[in-house]
Amino acid sequence: MSARFAAIRILAVLSVILGVNYVAWRWLESVNWSAWWIAVPLVLAETYSLIDTILFCLTMWRARDRPGPRSEPQGTVDVLITTYDEPLDLVMGTARAAKRIAYPHSTWILDDGARADLELAAAEAGIGYIRRSDDWDGKPRHAKAGNLNNALFQTDGEFLLILDADQVPDPLILHRTLGYFADDPEVALVQTPQWFSNVDEADPLGSQAPLFYGPIQQGKDGWNAAFFCGSNAVLRREALMQLGIVGYVRDLAESTQRALRASESLLGREAKRADGALREELMALRAEVAAARAEIAAGEPVADTTYRVRARVDDAGRRLVENDLAAIRADLEEIGELPIAHDAQLDVMVVDEVALDELAARDLSPLGAIEAVRSLLDALRVDRPGEAQPLLPLATISVTEDMATAMQLHALGWRSVYHHEILARGLAPEDLRTMLTQRLRWAQGTLQVMLRDNPLVKRGLSAGQRLMYFATMWTYLSGFAAIVYLAAPVFYLVFGVMPVTAWSVDFFARFLPAFAVNQLLFLVVAKGVRTWRGQQYSLALFPVWIRACWTAFANVVLGRPLGFAVTRKDGRAPGGVPWREIWPQLTAMAVLVASLLIGVVRVAVGTADGTGTLVNTLWVAYDVVVLSVIIQAARYRGPAAADREATA
């Protein structure tokens, strides 16, 4: 164990001990219940931060720095470049670089935009081109995940290198990653960092994410939970196809259960209206449906079970129509009005099997139960002739396909690798508006996964994997804590409302060590990597995180649609400052500065405590410095955006 890794573990233990000591004391001794409306939210926010710290410490506990694969690269490879509406020259630049990758492979452009000029350019360059067919409403389904799923059935490489349209690969990217799959046949994914060539050292938009593409992914790798980030990754086709098949079978079983449950309820209602033999028939059919549900829940094959139920429904429908016809025949014969088609020997009306089927299909029966039987037949059709049965290897439960897919693979027992070496260089957003759109989509996608497939209760994941996935999701809930951290010092400086019982020695003796050790842990983990920008944006993007929480909840629980926006990385985004998106941060800064001035005045006139004012002044100053990154970002224009504006 290296000295740095030992120091990380020691600091992690101290951070947890001191953090628990501080938060426990806050709950038990220092909450100012007379101002509970701000005191309780503040201690809840501090509890949230403590949980965040614990999850970070767990992440770093098993951090893994891989030296590289032991085996030589082997296997066939398809390089897949996803695009929707990016400029042709940008896509082709990536495609040509991909074609130059040293290891033998096939290069494909996956065009969701169906552009004839891109298809022609790809053909001229000798690069494969795949255009996705539109779905029934004329729009590509499932965005990037759908694009990749479509390509999986038109290519055949054992491994897939997935690149975004702007991520120009290094010629040795496959030589540096393929060996991991030979080292371990259970490896399904090798993820490499995303690094951006159009970002300077100031990185005002916080694009590089060196803490995530480094210590955090290495920490997750130690728990076999490093996940797919959408680009610059190699995946094993076998694992993805297994995922698609398992997912299809699971979805089929779930949809069949829903259909049977609805049909059981429908038959029960019809039985209550009927009497005699009809009631008995419907109740027997309802019992058959209930038995089928139990069999599928117990793991019986869906096709066999539903086939038997459909046969039983066919028989019931036939008997009901036959009985109805017999009653009608008897009535007509009684009054002498029945036109009889005679059998040559028996002299009776002939109604054969074909006629019964046609009568049942034509809704000639007056019995309402026939409609129930028809609904049941329709609901149980899982073989649907003439309709494609989609296999969706990459997960489509989220607007971001990457994390969800990796989590499904891990749940099936596959392994992942994080290879910490820059092997592709891309383009980051060049203006604040585009960056905010990108961060919102990431947050929405992550929260969709949490709501639809929460890792804490997902079968197949180890305890460590559950916590590693949940840790990423947990960070996007920070917007609510941020509001409290911004509001608490304002209430004290302006109104003298204290969220703690006193700014006492007990407070400082517990808070300062916990805070100092926590910051020291970040410094040691970062190992010289600049992480300040990331810390700024974790607070400064609080409106984005809150909006992501609401929209993801509305999408999953209320069924409201959630759009997918392609991130522009070439300076083509609409110009100007996105005032609508950043007014909460600007308002918060103005309120913080005003409260600071008011606090100083209150001390000067003798209506405020000096110690409390000093503590909250430092707190406000920190918040203002953190939020100021928004002003810097609003003024920033990347190289491409600046060139476009200069020539406009």
XYZ file of C-alpha atoms in Angstrom:
648
model
C 0.000 0.000 0.000
C 1.439 3.397 -1.005
C 1.897 6.200 1.507
C -0.685 8.321 -0.347
C -3.267 5.545 -0.286
C -2.645 4.954 3.432
C -3.077 8.692 4.064
C -6.376 8.649 2.161
C -7.698 5.849 4.348
C -6.603 7.551 7.556
C -8.158 10.849 6.511
C -11.323 9.057 5.387
C -11.744 7.456 8.805
C -11.104 10.781 10.563
C -13.550 12.577 8.265
C -16.320 10.129 9.088
C -15.621 10.128 12.848
C -15.386 13.915 13.136
C -18.352 14.428 10.816
C -20.591 12.053 12.765
C -19.465 13.654 16.032
C -20.341 17.139 14.738
C -23.729 16.257 13.198
C -24.784 14.151 16.195
C -23.966 17.083 18.482
C -25.917 19.411 16.198
C -29.038 17.252 16.432
C -28.774 16.560 20.141
C -27.401 19.792 21.600
C -27.407 22.814 19.313
C -30.608 23.018 17.253
C -32.379 26.283 18.046
C -35.939 24.965 18.240
C -37.341 28.455 18.720
C -36.339 29.100 15.091
C -37.033 25.557 13.900
C -38.090 26.708 10.411
C -34.440 27.507 9.564
C -32.636 25.468 12.266
C -34.081 22.104 11.174
C -33.455 22.623 7.434
C -29.860 23.600 8.254
C -29.135 20.517 10.324
C -30.833 18.396 7.634
C -28.556 19.972 5.036
C -25.540 19.226 7.226
C -26.737 15.634 7.582
C -27.012 15.417 3.792
C -23.423 16.667 3.504
C -22.242 14.111 6.067
C -23.820 11.277 4.065
C -22.143 12.687 0.962
C -18.804 12.645 2.785
C -19.302 9.058 3.954
C -20.115 7.930 0.409
C -17.018 9.743 -0.902
C -14.847 8.069 1.724
C -16.238 4.666 0.794
C -15.542 5.415 -2.861
C -11.914 6.235 -2.160
C -11.388 3.343 0.261
C -10.621 0.903 -2.557
C -9.334 3.284 -5.255
C -7.541 1.385 -7.991
C -4.837 2.722 -10.309
C -4.420 0.156 -13.085
C -1.043 -0.019 -14.876
C -2.640 -1.363 -18.044
C -3.791 -4.721 -19.442
C -1.494 -7.747 -19.255
C -2.712 -9.407 -22.452
C -2.197 -8.409 -26.058
C -5.199 -6.900 -27.888
C -7.358 -9.425 -29.722
C -10.812 -9.774 -31.233
C -12.774 -7.998 -33.960
C -13.864 -4.417 -33.358
C -16.484 -2.001 -34.683
C -15.862 1.693 -33.999
C -19.249 3.408 -33.697
C -19.473 7.212 -33.996
C -22.849 8.576 -32.936
C -24.218 11.777 -34.472
C -27.481 13.625 -34.870
C -26.968 17.166 -36.185
C -23.295 17.964 -35.588
C -21.464 19.725 -38.445
C -20.291 17.443 -41.227
C -16.645 18.460 -40.937
C -16.630 17.750 -37.193
C -18.128 14.264 -37.664
C -15.855 13.419 -40.562
C -12.787 14.618 -38.637
C -13.601 12.121 -35.900
C -14.419 9.403 -38.429
C -11.157 9.826 -40.330
C -9.207 9.705 -37.072
C -11.127 6.569 -36.110
C -10.272 4.982 -39.439
C -6.586 5.598 -38.648
C -6.723 3.613 -35.390
C -3.802 1.185 -35.581
C -5.644 -1.971 -34.526
C -7.682 -3.667 -37.325
C -11.320 -2.601 -37.135
C -14.362 -1.318 -39.021
C -15.461 2.297 -38.645
C -19.140 3.283 -38.767
C -20.946 6.600 -38.613
C -24.346 6.193 -36.924
C -26.455 9.043 -38.259
C -29.720 9.779 -36.471
C -30.092 12.873 -38.646
C -30.444 10.921 -41.918
C -28.270 13.398 -43.838
C -27.538 12.620 -47.462
C -24.404 14.804 -47.524
C -22.939 12.925 -44.559
C -23.721 9.592 -46.193
C -21.944 10.743 -49.358
C -18.908 12.014 -47.411
C -18.665 8.727 -45.521
C -18.793 6.737 -48.776
C -16.074 8.890 -50.341
C -13.848 8.329 -47.295
C -14.457 4.582 -47.275
C -16.255 4.721 -43.923
C -19.378 2.759 -43.058
C -22.639 4.667 -42.688
C -25.775 3.521 -40.873
C -28.977 5.533 -41.031
C -31.599 4.653 -38.454
C -35.152 4.076 -39.594
C -37.737 6.330 -38.003
C -40.388 4.866 -35.742
C -44.145 5.140 -36.221
C -44.404 8.872 -35.432
C -41.502 9.804 -37.684
C -39.014 10.516 -34.903
C -35.996 8.452 -33.823
C -36.762 6.618 -30.612
C -34.605 6.558 -27.465
C -32.108 9.129 -28.792
C -28.481 7.966 -28.625
C -29.343 4.624 -26.999
C -31.731 3.846 -29.856
C -29.103 4.838 -32.395
C -26.567 2.447 -30.874
C -29.100 -0.358 -30.467
C -29.997 -0.047 -34.131
C -26.321 -0.327 -35.146
C -25.766 -3.431 -33.016
C -27.983 -5.401 -35.386
C -26.153 -4.171 -38.478
C -22.582 -4.807 -37.318
C -20.820 -7.914 -36.045
C -17.588 -6.997 -34.213
C -16.902 -8.778 -30.937
C -16.127 -5.421 -29.330
C -17.515 -1.919 -29.818
C -15.570 1.308 -29.387
C -18.169 4.029 -28.877
C -17.269 7.638 -29.641
C -19.248 10.860 -29.625
C -19.031 12.856 -32.840
C -16.443 15.244 -31.364
C -14.201 12.713 -29.593
C -11.111 12.248 -31.769
C -9.439 8.957 -30.809
C -5.755 8.268 -30.330
C -4.419 5.700 -32.875
C -3.470 3.379 -29.984
C -6.791 3.484 -28.137
C -7.606 -0.157 -28.908
C -4.079 -1.383 -28.193
C -4.328 0.205 -24.730
C -7.785 -1.171 -23.838
C -8.612 -4.435 -25.649
C -6.221 -6.501 -23.526
C -8.472 -6.131 -20.485
C -11.100 -8.301 -22.167
C -8.544 -11.063 -22.718
C -7.313 -10.687 -19.121
C -10.807 -11.369 -17.793
C -13.615 -12.902 -19.913
C -16.154 -11.369 -17.524
C -15.149 -7.771 -18.386
C -17.941 -6.104 -20.363
C -16.751 -2.496 -20.342
C -13.522 -0.518 -20.394
C -14.039 3.204 -19.850
C -11.364 5.834 -20.496
C -11.432 9.540 -19.521
C -13.176 12.267 -21.454
C -10.759 15.143 -21.988
C -11.416 18.353 -23.912
C -8.933 20.142 -26.132
C -10.816 23.461 -26.331
C -10.650 24.165 -22.570
C -7.952 26.409 -21.101
C -6.474 26.188 -17.609
C -9.126 28.482 -16.123
C -11.870 26.104 -17.316
C -14.649 28.581 -16.454
C -17.407 26.140 -17.424
C -15.961 23.311 -15.327
C -15.849 20.873 -18.242
C -12.742 18.802 -17.526
C -14.045 17.120 -14.329
C -10.574 15.876 -13.266
C -11.876 14.607 -9.922
C -14.462 12.383 -11.582
C -12.265 11.213 -14.482
C -9.593 10.162 -12.069
C -9.988 9.507 -8.326
C -13.762 8.953 -8.327
C -13.848 6.547 -11.271
C -10.746 4.821 -9.871
C -12.531 4.514 -6.544
C -15.610 3.018 -8.185
C -13.341 0.694 -10.170
C -12.093 -0.747 -6.893
C -15.673 -1.790 -6.118
C -16.252 -3.092 -9.684
C -18.609 -0.183 -10.260
C -16.802 2.050 -12.772
C -19.552 2.925 -15.223
C -20.043 3.758 -18.877
C -19.906 7.498 -19.587
C -21.362 7.469 -23.112
C -18.134 7.826 -25.105
C -14.470 6.764 -25.199
C -15.402 3.284 -24.015
C -15.049 -0.247 -25.380
C -17.880 -2.703 -24.735
C -18.204 -6.444 -25.280
C -20.995 -7.237 -27.763
C -21.828 -10.535 -26.052
C -22.563 -8.717 -22.794
C -24.785 -6.138 -24.481
C -26.750 -8.780 -26.385
C -27.251 -10.780 -23.208
C -28.498 -7.617 -21.576
C -30.932 -7.064 -24.447
C -32.297 -10.595 -24.298
C -32.661 -10.598 -20.511
C -34.315 -7.198 -20.654
C -36.735 -8.309 -23.343
C -37.745 -11.424 -21.417
C -38.198 -9.399 -18.234
C -40.264 -6.726 -19.975
C -42.365 -9.388 -21.683
C -43.117 -11.087 -18.369
C -44.017 -7.768 -16.751
C -46.282 -6.660 -19.609
C -47.989 -10.066 -19.663
C -48.607 -9.865 -15.922
C -50.186 -6.445 -16.386
C -52.385 -7.755 -19.198
C -53.492 -10.757 -17.159
C -54.213 -8.595 -14.121
C -56.369 -6.230 -16.174
C -58.143 -9.164 -17.837
C -58.837 -10.832 -14.490
C -60.443 -7.648 -13.227
C -62.508 -7.290 -16.419
C -63.798 -10.849 -16.251
C -64.707 -10.402 -12.594
C -66.841 -7.361 -13.393
C -68.585 -9.172 -16.258
C -69.278 -12.200 -14.039
C -71.074 -10.040 -11.469
C -73.534 -8.899 -14.161
C -74.221 -12.384 -15.479
C -76.096 -15.345 -14.002
C -76.474 -19.059 -14.492
C -74.171 -20.895 -16.872
C -72.713 -17.669 -18.224
C -71.587 -16.604 -14.756
C -69.992 -19.988 -14.121
C -68.143 -19.827 -17.449
C -66.753 -16.371 -16.738
C -65.715 -17.273 -13.190
C -63.925 -20.391 -14.456
C -62.137 -18.306 -17.047
C -61.170 -15.756 -14.380
C -59.700 -18.554 -12.265
C -57.701 -19.721 -15.283
C -56.239 -16.234 -15.740
C -55.357 -16.001 -12.031
C -53.588 -19.366 -12.243
C -51.618 -18.150 -15.268
C -50.469 -15.080 -13.336
C -49.240 -17.268 -10.499
C -47.376 -19.566 -12.883
C -45.562 -16.676 -14.593
C -44.665 -15.200 -11.199
C -43.208 -18.600 -10.266
C -40.993 -18.573 -13.351
C -43.000 -20.659 -15.810
C -42.425 -19.840 -19.526
C -44.575 -16.928 -20.635
C -45.273 -18.339 -24.093
C -46.493 -21.736 -22.824
C -48.694 -20.204 -20.158
C -50.295 -17.589 -22.369
C -50.835 -20.133 -25.172
C -52.852 -22.326 -22.813
C -54.892 -19.371 -21.571
C -55.610 -18.232 -25.131
C -56.805 -21.729 -26.005
C -59.088 -21.688 -22.958
C -60.449 -18.289 -23.986
C -61.076 -19.541 -27.518
C -63.040 -22.481 -26.126
C -65.049 -20.251 -23.803
C -65.880 -17.805 -26.567
C -66.933 -20.624 -28.853
C -69.218 -22.127 -26.201
C -70.797 -18.804 -25.352
C -71.595 -18.074 -28.992
C -72.821 -21.634 -29.560
C -75.127 -21.456 -26.548
C -76.433 -18.111 -27.676
C -77.146 -19.442 -31.163
C -78.897 -22.491 -29.736
C -81.220 -20.255 -27.721
C -81.930 -18.088 -30.750
C -82.593 -21.202 -32.905
C -85.034 -22.569 -30.350
C -86.948 -19.302 -30.221
C -87.166 -19.023 -33.999
C -88.212 -22.625 -34.494
C -90.916 -22.145 -31.903
C -92.547 -19.407 -33.950
C -91.867 -21.142 -37.252
C -89.671 -18.402 -38.744
C -86.306 -20.141 -38.920
C -84.901 -20.535 -42.478
C -83.145 -23.874 -42.158
C -80.197 -24.983 -44.282
C -80.704 -28.748 -44.419
C -78.195 -31.476 -44.141
C -79.133 -34.115 -46.709
C -79.496 -36.874 -44.100
C -80.152 -35.145 -40.754
C -82.435 -32.325 -41.951
C -80.921 -29.772 -39.482
C -79.329 -26.327 -39.778
C -75.603 -26.561 -40.396
C -73.279 -24.237 -38.328
C -69.723 -25.539 -38.673
C -66.453 -24.547 -36.882
C -65.675 -21.835 -39.424
C -69.098 -20.305 -38.993
C -68.700 -20.213 -35.205
C -65.370 -18.427 -35.549
C -66.859 -15.884 -37.929
C -69.863 -15.297 -35.698
C -67.635 -14.741 -32.679
C -65.422 -12.377 -34.628
C -68.389 -10.373 -35.932
C -69.727 -9.587 -32.472
C -73.118 -11.214 -33.230
C -73.499 -12.354 -29.618
C -75.575 -10.051 -27.423
C -73.628 -11.058 -24.344
C -71.347 -8.427 -22.895
C -69.000 -11.196 -21.765
C -67.919 -11.722 -25.346
C -66.277 -8.290 -25.283
C -64.399 -9.346 -22.155
C -63.192 -12.464 -23.941
C -62.053 -10.417 -26.925
C -60.202 -7.952 -24.655
C -58.489 -10.864 -22.977
C -57.414 -12.324 -26.311
C -55.959 -9.007 -27.424
C -54.188 -8.412 -24.124
C -52.527 -11.828 -24.116
C -51.123 -11.648 -27.636
C -47.406 -11.665 -26.956
C -46.459 -13.088 -30.356
C -47.973 -10.136 -32.329
C -47.526 -11.246 -35.953
C -46.031 -8.658 -38.289
C -44.690 -6.510 -35.443
C -40.985 -6.322 -34.646
C -39.909 -7.569 -31.230
C -37.202 -5.092 -30.187
C -34.120 -6.116 -28.278
C -32.704 -3.081 -26.510
C -29.154 -3.926 -25.364
C -28.400 -0.366 -24.238
C -30.793 0.785 -21.537
C -33.559 3.178 -22.602
C -35.062 4.000 -19.195
C -33.189 7.308 -19.064
C -32.296 10.246 -21.322
C -28.686 9.215 -20.674
C -28.080 5.611 -21.628
C -24.635 5.139 -20.107
C -25.042 4.702 -16.362
C -28.244 2.668 -16.711
C -26.569 0.267 -19.151
C -23.527 -0.209 -16.921
C -25.687 -0.881 -13.880
C -27.671 -3.514 -15.779
C -24.444 -5.176 -16.891
C -23.110 -5.223 -13.342
C -26.393 -6.703 -12.108
C -25.937 -9.579 -14.576
C -22.497 -10.314 -13.112
C -20.298 -8.600 -15.710
C -17.241 -6.600 -14.693
C -15.983 -3.160 -15.701
C -12.599 -1.430 -15.917
C -11.588 2.215 -15.671
C -8.378 2.847 -17.610
C -6.951 6.187 -16.531
C -5.242 7.356 -19.707
C -6.399 10.080 -22.112
C -7.014 8.232 -25.384
C -9.480 10.593 -27.062
C -9.803 14.367 -27.167
C -13.126 16.076 -27.572
C -14.859 19.435 -27.542
C -16.542 20.847 -24.452
C -19.445 23.331 -24.538
C -18.212 26.848 -25.267
C -20.916 28.938 -23.629
C -22.886 28.881 -20.420
C -26.283 28.187 -22.015
C -25.032 25.005 -23.674
C -23.237 23.881 -20.529
C -26.379 24.305 -18.432
C -28.383 22.250 -20.935
C -25.783 19.511 -20.804
C -25.640 19.411 -16.991
C -29.427 19.376 -16.765
C -29.605 16.364 -19.078
C -26.954 14.500 -17.095
C -28.782 15.166 -13.835
C -32.183 14.253 -15.266
C -30.849 10.999 -16.673
C -29.170 9.999 -13.421
C -32.274 10.786 -11.366
C -34.479 8.895 -13.825
C -32.369 5.814 -13.170
C -32.660 6.324 -9.402
C -36.448 6.581 -9.606
C -36.979 3.738 -12.069
C -34.260 1.281 -11.087
C -32.870 2.286 -7.703
C -29.510 0.572 -7.142
C -30.141 0.182 -3.408
C -32.820 -2.435 -4.111
C -31.625 -3.785 -7.464
C -31.025 -7.519 -7.600
C -27.642 -8.722 -8.736
C -25.578 -5.806 -7.452
C -23.098 -6.232 -4.618
C -23.340 -3.976 -1.569
C -20.391 -1.934 -2.811
C -21.902 -1.515 -6.276
C -25.209 -0.390 -4.779
C -23.459 2.310 -2.767
C -21.225 3.435 -5.641
C -24.157 3.971 -8.002
C -26.241 5.566 -5.280
C -23.375 7.927 -4.410
C -23.471 9.406 -7.917
C -27.236 9.793 -7.784
C -27.111 11.281 -4.283
C -24.933 14.195 -5.416
C -27.707 15.520 -7.659
C -29.947 16.107 -4.628
C -27.576 18.791 -3.375
C -29.626 21.679 -4.775
C -31.993 21.606 -1.812
C -29.147 21.667 0.705
C -27.556 24.534 -1.235
C -30.622 26.734 -0.755
C -30.385 26.240 3.005
C -26.662 26.980 3.054
C -27.337 30.219 1.167
C -30.335 31.272 3.255
C -29.129 30.545 6.800
C -26.460 33.307 7.057
C -28.844 35.811 5.459
C -31.456 35.258 8.170
C -28.845 35.755 10.859
C -27.223 38.886 9.418
C -30.528 40.583 8.541
C -32.879 39.433 11.314
C -30.571 38.011 13.969
C -32.217 34.566 13.711
C -29.797 31.918 14.961
C -30.089 28.331 13.619
C -27.778 27.149 16.435
C -28.219 27.730 20.140
C -24.927 29.642 20.358
C -21.705 30.346 18.493
C -19.874 28.667 21.360
C -16.534 26.950 21.906
C -18.379 23.619 21.616
C -19.517 24.586 18.110
C -16.074 25.587 16.840
C -14.347 22.654 18.562
C -16.522 20.236 16.586
C -17.065 22.075 13.297
C -13.535 23.297 12.522
C -11.740 19.905 12.824
C -14.422 18.175 10.769
C -14.242 20.856 8.064
C -10.421 20.947 8.001
C -9.964 17.178 7.747
C -12.595 16.982 5.036
C -10.800 19.592 2.941
C -7.446 17.899 3.567
C -8.909 14.616 2.323
C -9.934 16.303 -0.937
C -6.445 17.725 -1.375
C -4.756 14.352 -0.879
C -7.240 12.560 -3.130
C -6.858 15.154 -5.885
C -3.045 14.799 -5.799
C -2.366 18.187 -7.351
C -5.398 18.105 -9.657
C -7.429 21.302 -9.566
C -10.827 20.541 -8.040
C -11.935 24.041 -6.986
C -14.019 24.573 -10.129
C -15.960 21.417 -9.470
C -16.615 22.465 -5.870
C -17.895 25.813 -7.120
C -20.335 24.274 -9.553
C -21.659 21.760 -7.046
C -23.168 24.775 -5.246
C -23.534 27.286 -8.085
C -25.724 24.989 -10.191
C -28.309 24.518 -7.448
C -31.206 25.681 -9.715
C -30.191 23.090 -12.317
C -30.119 20.286 -9.748
C -33.523 21.273 -8.329
C -35.052 21.517 -11.797
C -33.607 18.102 -12.665
C -35.186 16.597 -9.539
C -38.604 18.008 -10.381
C -38.577 17.172 -14.095
C -37.263 13.637 -13.524
C -39.942 13.055 -10.878
C -42.638 14.461 -13.170
C -41.447 12.239 -15.991
C -41.263 8.998 -14.018
C -44.192 9.436 -11.631
C -46.530 11.760 -13.533
C -45.665 10.631 -17.053
C -44.663 14.035 -18.371
C -42.343 13.916 -21.400
C -38.677 14.697 -20.965
C -36.841 16.071 -23.981
C -33.377 15.132 -25.195
C -31.119 17.976 -26.290
C -27.931 17.337 -28.228
C -25.046 19.298 -26.712
C -23.546 21.719 -29.224
C -19.764 21.922 -29.011
C -18.835 24.063 -31.975
C -19.853 27.541 -30.846
C -23.167 27.430 -32.725
C -25.344 27.905 -29.655
C -27.535 31.040 -29.404
C -25.486 34.027 -28.240
C -26.019 36.258 -25.265
C -26.196 35.678 -21.548
C -28.867 33.130 -20.529
C -30.534 35.415 -17.981
C -33.547 33.129 -17.513
C -31.296 30.269 -16.480
C -29.022 32.145 -14.059
C -31.301 34.694 -12.376
C -31.529 32.538 -9.185
C -27.745 32.635 -8.733
C -27.545 36.366 -9.462
C -30.415 37.031 -7.062
C -28.724 34.939 -4.379
C -25.493 36.891 -4.807
C -27.306 40.224 -4.507
C -29.146 39.089 -1.379
C -25.934 37.773 0.169
C -24.057 41.034 -0.427
C -26.971 43.084 0.918
C -27.195 40.900 4.027
C -23.475 41.324 4.621
C -23.824 45.113 4.581
C -26.837 44.966 6.885
C -24.929 42.711 9.285
C -22.043 45.171 9.475
C -24.458 48.032 10.182
C -26.187 46.031 12.916
C -22.857 45.388 14.635
C -21.975 49.075 14.361
C -25.206 50.164 16.058
C -24.937 47.447 18.704
C -27.897 45.243 17.702
C -25.909 42.168 16.630
C -23.409 39.798 18.197
C -19.859 40.291 16.950
C -18.849 36.613 16.952
C -21.988 35.471 15.151
C -21.668 38.272 12.616
C -18.040 37.374 11.928
C -18.895 33.686 11.409
C -21.766 34.472 9.060
C -19.796 37.157 7.227
C -17.129 34.583 6.411
C -19.908 32.179 5.395
C -21.486 34.760 3.078
C -18.116 35.684 1.591
C -17.458 32.032 0.786
C -20.890 31.659 -0.856
C -20.364 34.786 -2.962
C -16.940 33.610 -4.139
C -18.389 30.230 -5.072
C -21.367 31.713 -6.944
C -19.173 34.215 -8.767
C -18.177 31.460 -11.186
C -21.555 32.010 -12.859
C -20.587 35.573 -13.795
C -17.273 34.385 -15.178
C -19.025 31.638 -17.127
C -21.656 34.013 -18.507
C -18.933 36.206 -19.989
C -16.927 33.289 -21.365
C -16.767 32.363 -25.050
C -14.727 29.412 -26.198
C -12.427 29.514 -29.221
C -15.039 28.465 -31.774
C -17.728 30.741 -30.352
C -15.311 33.673 -30.238
C -14.277 33.116 -33.856
C -17.877 32.983 -35.008
C -18.747 36.184 -33.151
C -15.654 37.946 -34.546
C -16.614 37.104 -38.116
C -20.324 37.807 -37.672
